């Protein structure tokens, strides 16, 4: 069998579908074990680390290739700024709600969960933007 471009493209598509199912599958297992089985992060650390490392690898691979964070949705600069601040804010709110549902009305825990997830997501987005700018400088 020849290695032509059509076969290579089909193989890439199949691997992409497999990776997506794997990535979302591990995330679904994590959510099930956390919220249905009430397991802690330490109980699910093996699944979490595999999912987290795969997510970071995908995240930084896209940044290194110069692909915008909002791909395939085209956004102007103003919409991108909203995106960069709105997504971490929503992440922080969801984390705060999760902490509230797990430990109750502990203001310190709720605020801590919100702060860590908001600042962590925001810093990842800024790191993505920095990598993207460096890619544009090098390749444009």
Coordinates of N, CA and C in Angstrom, one line a residue, residues 6-123:
X6 N -4.0 11.2 1.0 CA -5.3 10.8 1.4 C -5.3 9.9 2.6
X7 N -4.4 8.9 2.5 CA -4.3 7.9 3.6 C -3.8 8.6 4.9
X8 N -2.8 9.4 4.7 CA -2.2 10.1 5.9 C -3.3 11.0 6.5
X9 N -4.1 11.7 5.7 CA -5.2 12.6 6.2 C -6.2 11.7 6.9
X10 N -6.6 10.6 6.4 CA -7.6 9.7 7.0 C -7.0 9.2 8.4
X11 N -5.8 8.8 8.4 CA -5.1 8.4 9.7 C -5.2 9.5 10.7
X12 N -4.8 10.7 10.3 CA -4.9 11.8 11.2 C -6.3 12.1 11.8
X13 N -7.3 12.0 10.9 CA -8.7 12.1 11.4 C -9.1 11.1 12.4
X14 N -8.7 9.8 12.1 CA -9.0 8.7 13.0 C -8.4 8.9 14.3
X15 N -7.1 9.3 14.3 CA -6.4 9.5 15.6 C -7.0 10.7 16.3
X16 N -7.4 11.7 15.6 CA -8.0 12.8 16.3 C -9.3 12.5 16.9
X17 N -10.1 11.7 16.3 CA -11.4 11.2 16.9 C -11.1 10.3 18.1
X18 N -10.2 9.5 18.0 CA -9.8 8.6 19.1 C -9.3 9.4 20.3
X19 N -8.5 10.4 20.0 CA -8.0 11.2 21.1 C -9.1 12.0 21.8
X20 N -10.0 12.5 21.0 CA -11.1 13.3 21.5 C -12.0 12.4 22.4
X21 N -12.3 11.2 22.0 CA -13.1 10.3 22.8 C -12.4 10.0 24.1
X22 N -11.1 9.7 24.0 CA -10.3 9.4 25.1 C -10.3 10.5 26.1
X23 N -10.0 11.7 25.6 CA -9.9 12.9 26.5 C -11.2 13.2 27.2
X24 N -12.3 13.2 26.4 CA -13.6 13.5 27.1 C -14.1 12.3 27.9
X25 N -13.7 11.1 27.6 CA -14.0 9.9 28.4 C -13.3 9.9 29.7
X26 N -12.1 10.3 29.8 CA -11.4 10.4 31.1 C -12.0 11.5 31.9
X27 N -12.4 12.6 31.2 CA -13.0 13.7 32.0 C -14.4 13.3 32.5
X28 N -15.1 12.5 31.8 CA -16.4 12.0 32.2 C -16.2 11.0 33.4
X29 N -15.2 10.2 33.4 CA -14.9 9.3 34.5 C -14.5 10.1 35.7
X30 N -13.7 11.2 35.5 CA -13.4 12.0 36.7 C -14.6 12.6 37.3
X31 N -15.5 13.2 36.5 CA -16.7 13.8 37.0 C -17.6 12.8 37.7
X32 N -17.7 11.6 37.1 CA -18.5 10.6 37.8 C -17.9 10.2 39.1
X33 N -16.6 10.0 39.2 CA -16.0 9.6 40.4 C -16.1 10.7 41.5
X34 N -16.0 11.9 41.1 CA -16.0 13.0 42.0 C -17.4 13.3 42.5
X35 N -18.4 13.4 41.6 CA -19.7 13.8 42.0 C -20.7 12.7 42.4
X36 N -20.6 11.6 41.7 CA -21.5 10.5 42.0 C -20.9 9.6 43.1
X37 N -19.6 9.2 43.0 CA -19.0 8.3 44.0 C -18.4 9.1 45.2
X38 N -18.4 10.4 45.1 CA -17.8 11.3 46.1 C -16.4 10.9 46.5
X39 N -15.6 10.6 45.5 CA -14.2 10.4 45.7 C -13.4 11.7 45.7
X40 N -12.3 11.8 46.3 CA -11.5 13.0 46.4 C -10.5 13.0 45.2
X41 N -9.8 14.1 45.1 CA -8.8 14.3 44.0 C -7.7 13.3 44.2
X42 N -7.3 13.0 45.5 CA -6.2 12.1 45.7 C -6.6 10.6 45.4
X43 N -7.9 10.3 45.4 CA -8.4 9.0 45.0 C -8.3 8.8 43.5
X44 N -8.5 9.9 42.8 CA -8.5 9.9 41.3 C -7.3 10.5 40.7
X45 N -6.2 10.6 41.5 CA -5.1 11.3 41.0 C -4.5 10.7 39.7
X46 N -4.5 9.4 39.5 CA -4.0 8.8 38.3 C -4.8 9.2 37.1
X47 N -6.1 9.2 37.1 CA -6.9 9.6 36.0 C -6.7 11.1 35.8
X48 N -6.7 11.9 36.9 CA -6.6 13.3 36.7 C -5.3 13.7 36.1
X49 N -4.2 13.1 36.5 CA -2.9 13.5 35.9 C -2.8 13.2 34.4
X50 N -3.4 12.0 34.0 CA -3.4 11.7 32.6 C -4.2 12.7 31.8
X51 N -5.4 13.0 32.3 CA -6.3 14.0 31.6 C -5.6 15.4 31.6
X52 N -5.0 15.8 32.7 CA -4.4 17.1 32.9 C -3.2 17.3 31.9
X53 N -2.3 16.3 31.9 CA -1.2 16.3 31.0 C -1.6 16.3 29.6
X54 N -2.6 15.5 29.2 CA -3.1 15.5 27.8 C -3.6 16.9 27.4
X55 N -4.4 17.5 28.4 CA -4.9 18.8 28.1 C -3.9 19.9 27.9
X56 N -2.9 19.8 28.8 CA -1.8 20.8 28.6 C -1.0 20.6 27.4
X57 N -0.7 19.3 27.0 CA 0.0 19.0 25.8 C -0.8 19.6 24.6
X58 N -2.1 19.4 24.5 CA -2.9 19.9 23.4 C -2.9 21.4 23.4
X59 N -3.0 22.0 24.6 CA -3.1 23.4 24.7 C -1.8 24.1 24.2
X60 N -0.6 23.6 24.6 CA 0.6 24.2 24.2 C 1.0 23.8 22.8
X61 N 0.6 22.6 22.3 CA 0.9 22.3 20.9 C 0.2 23.2 20.0
X62 N -1.1 23.6 20.3 CA -1.8 24.6 19.5 C -1.1 26.0 19.6
X63 N -0.6 26.4 20.8 CA 0.0 27.7 20.9 C 1.3 27.7 20.1
X64 N 2.1 26.6 20.2 CA 3.4 26.6 19.5 C 3.2 26.6 18.0
X65 N 2.1 26.0 17.5 CA 1.8 26.1 16.0 C 1.2 27.4 15.6
X66 N 0.9 28.3 16.5 CA 0.4 29.6 16.1 C -1.1 29.6 15.9
X67 N -1.8 28.7 16.4 CA -3.3 28.6 16.2 C -3.9 29.4 17.3
X68 N -4.8 30.4 16.9 CA -5.5 31.2 17.9 C -6.3 30.4 18.9
X69 N -6.4 30.9 20.1 CA -7.1 30.2 21.2 C -8.6 30.0 20.9
X70 N -9.2 30.9 20.1 CA -10.6 30.8 19.8 C -10.9 30.0 18.5
X71 N -9.9 29.4 17.9 CA -10.1 28.7 16.7 C -11.1 27.6 16.9
X72 N -12.0 27.3 16.0 CA -12.2 27.9 14.7 C -13.2 29.1 14.6
X73 N -13.6 29.6 15.8 CA -14.5 30.8 15.8 C -13.6 32.0 15.6
X74 N -13.9 32.8 14.5 CA -13.1 34.0 14.3 C -13.6 35.1 15.2
X75 N -12.7 35.8 15.9 CA -13.1 36.9 16.9 C -12.2 38.0 16.6
X76 N -12.7 39.2 16.8 CA -11.9 40.4 16.7 C -11.2 40.6 18.1
X77 N -10.4 41.6 18.2 CA -9.6 41.9 19.4 C -10.4 42.1 20.6
X78 N -11.5 42.8 20.5 CA -12.4 43.1 21.6 C -13.1 41.8 22.1
X79 N -13.6 41.0 21.2 CA -14.2 39.7 21.6 C -13.2 38.8 22.2
X80 N -11.9 38.8 21.7 CA -10.9 38.0 22.3 C -10.6 38.4 23.8
X81 N -10.6 39.7 24.0 CA -10.4 40.2 25.4 C -11.5 39.7 26.3
X82 N -12.7 39.8 25.8 CA -13.9 39.3 26.6 C -13.7 37.8 26.9
X83 N -13.3 37.1 25.9 CA -13.1 35.6 26.0 C -12.1 35.3 27.0
X84 N -10.9 36.0 27.0 CA -9.8 35.7 27.9 C -10.2 36.0 29.3
X85 N -11.1 36.9 29.6 CA -11.5 37.2 31.0 C -12.8 36.5 31.4
X86 N -13.7 36.3 30.4 CA -15.0 35.6 30.8 C -14.8 34.1 31.1
X87 N -14.0 33.4 30.3 CA -13.8 32.0 30.6 C -13.2 31.7 31.9
X88 N -12.1 32.4 32.3 CA -11.6 32.2 33.7 C -12.6 32.6 34.8
X89 N -13.4 33.6 34.5 CA -14.4 34.0 35.5 C -15.5 32.9 35.7
X90 N -15.9 32.3 34.6 CA -16.9 31.2 34.6 C -16.3 30.0 35.3
X91 N -15.0 29.7 35.0 CA -14.3 28.6 35.6 C -14.2 28.8 37.1
X92 N -13.9 30.0 37.6 CA -13.9 30.3 39.0 C -15.2 30.2 39.7
X93 N -16.3 30.7 39.0 CA -17.6 30.5 39.6 C -18.0 29.1 39.7
X94 N -17.8 28.3 38.6 CA -18.1 26.9 38.7 C -17.3 26.1 39.8
X95 N -16.1 26.5 40.0 CA -15.3 25.9 41.0 C -15.8 26.3 42.4
X96 N -16.2 27.6 42.5 CA -16.8 28.0 43.8 C -18.1 27.3 44.1
X97 N -18.9 27.1 43.1 CA -20.1 26.3 43.3 C -19.9 24.8 43.7
X98 N -18.8 24.3 43.1 CA -18.4 22.9 43.4 C -17.9 22.8 44.8
X99 N -17.1 23.8 45.2 CA -16.6 23.8 46.6 C -17.8 24.0 47.6
X100 N -18.7 24.8 47.3 CA -19.9 25.1 48.1 C -20.7 23.8 48.3
X101 N -20.9 23.1 47.2 CA -21.7 21.8 47.2 C -21.0 20.7 48.0
X102 N -19.6 20.8 48.1 CA -18.9 19.7 48.8 C -18.7 20.0 50.3
X103 N -18.4 21.3 50.6 CA -18.0 21.6 52.0 C -19.0 22.5 52.7
X104 N -20.0 23.1 51.9 CA -21.0 23.9 52.5 C -20.6 25.4 52.6
X105 N -21.1 26.1 53.5 CA -20.9 27.6 53.5 C -19.6 28.0 54.2
X106 N -18.5 27.6 53.7 CA -17.2 28.0 54.2 C -16.6 29.0 53.2
X107 N -16.8 30.3 53.6 CA -16.4 31.4 52.7 C -15.0 31.3 52.3
X108 N -14.1 31.0 53.2 CA -12.7 30.9 52.9 C -12.4 29.8 51.8
X109 N -13.0 28.7 51.9 CA -12.9 27.6 51.0 C -13.4 28.0 49.6
X110 N -14.6 28.6 49.6 CA -15.3 29.0 48.4 C -14.4 30.0 47.7
X111 N -14.0 31.0 48.4 CA -13.1 32.1 47.8 C -11.8 31.5 47.3
X112 N -11.2 30.6 48.1 CA -10.0 30.0 47.7 C -10.1 29.2 46.4
X113 N -11.2 28.4 46.3 CA -11.5 27.7 45.0 C -11.6 28.6 43.8
X114 N -12.4 29.6 44.1 CA -12.6 30.6 43.0 C -11.3 31.3 42.6
X115 N -10.5 31.7 43.5 CA -9.3 32.4 43.2 C -8.3 31.6 42.5
X116 N -8.1 30.3 43.0 CA -7.1 29.4 42.4 C -7.5 29.1 41.0
X117 N -8.8 28.8 40.7 CA -9.2 28.4 39.4 C -9.2 29.6 38.4
X118 N -9.7 30.7 38.9 CA -9.7 31.9 38.1 C -8.3 32.4 37.7
X119 N -7.4 32.5 38.7 CA -6.0 32.9 38.4 C -5.3 31.9 37.6
X120 N -5.5 30.6 37.9 CA -4.8 29.6 37.1 C -5.2 29.6 35.6
X121 N -6.5 29.7 35.4 CA -7.0 29.7 34.0 C -6.5 31.0 33.3
X122 N -6.6 32.1 34.0 CA -6.2 33.4 33.4 C -4.7 33.3 33.1
X123 N -3.9 32.8 34.0 CA -2.4 32.7 33.7 C -2.1 31.8 32.5

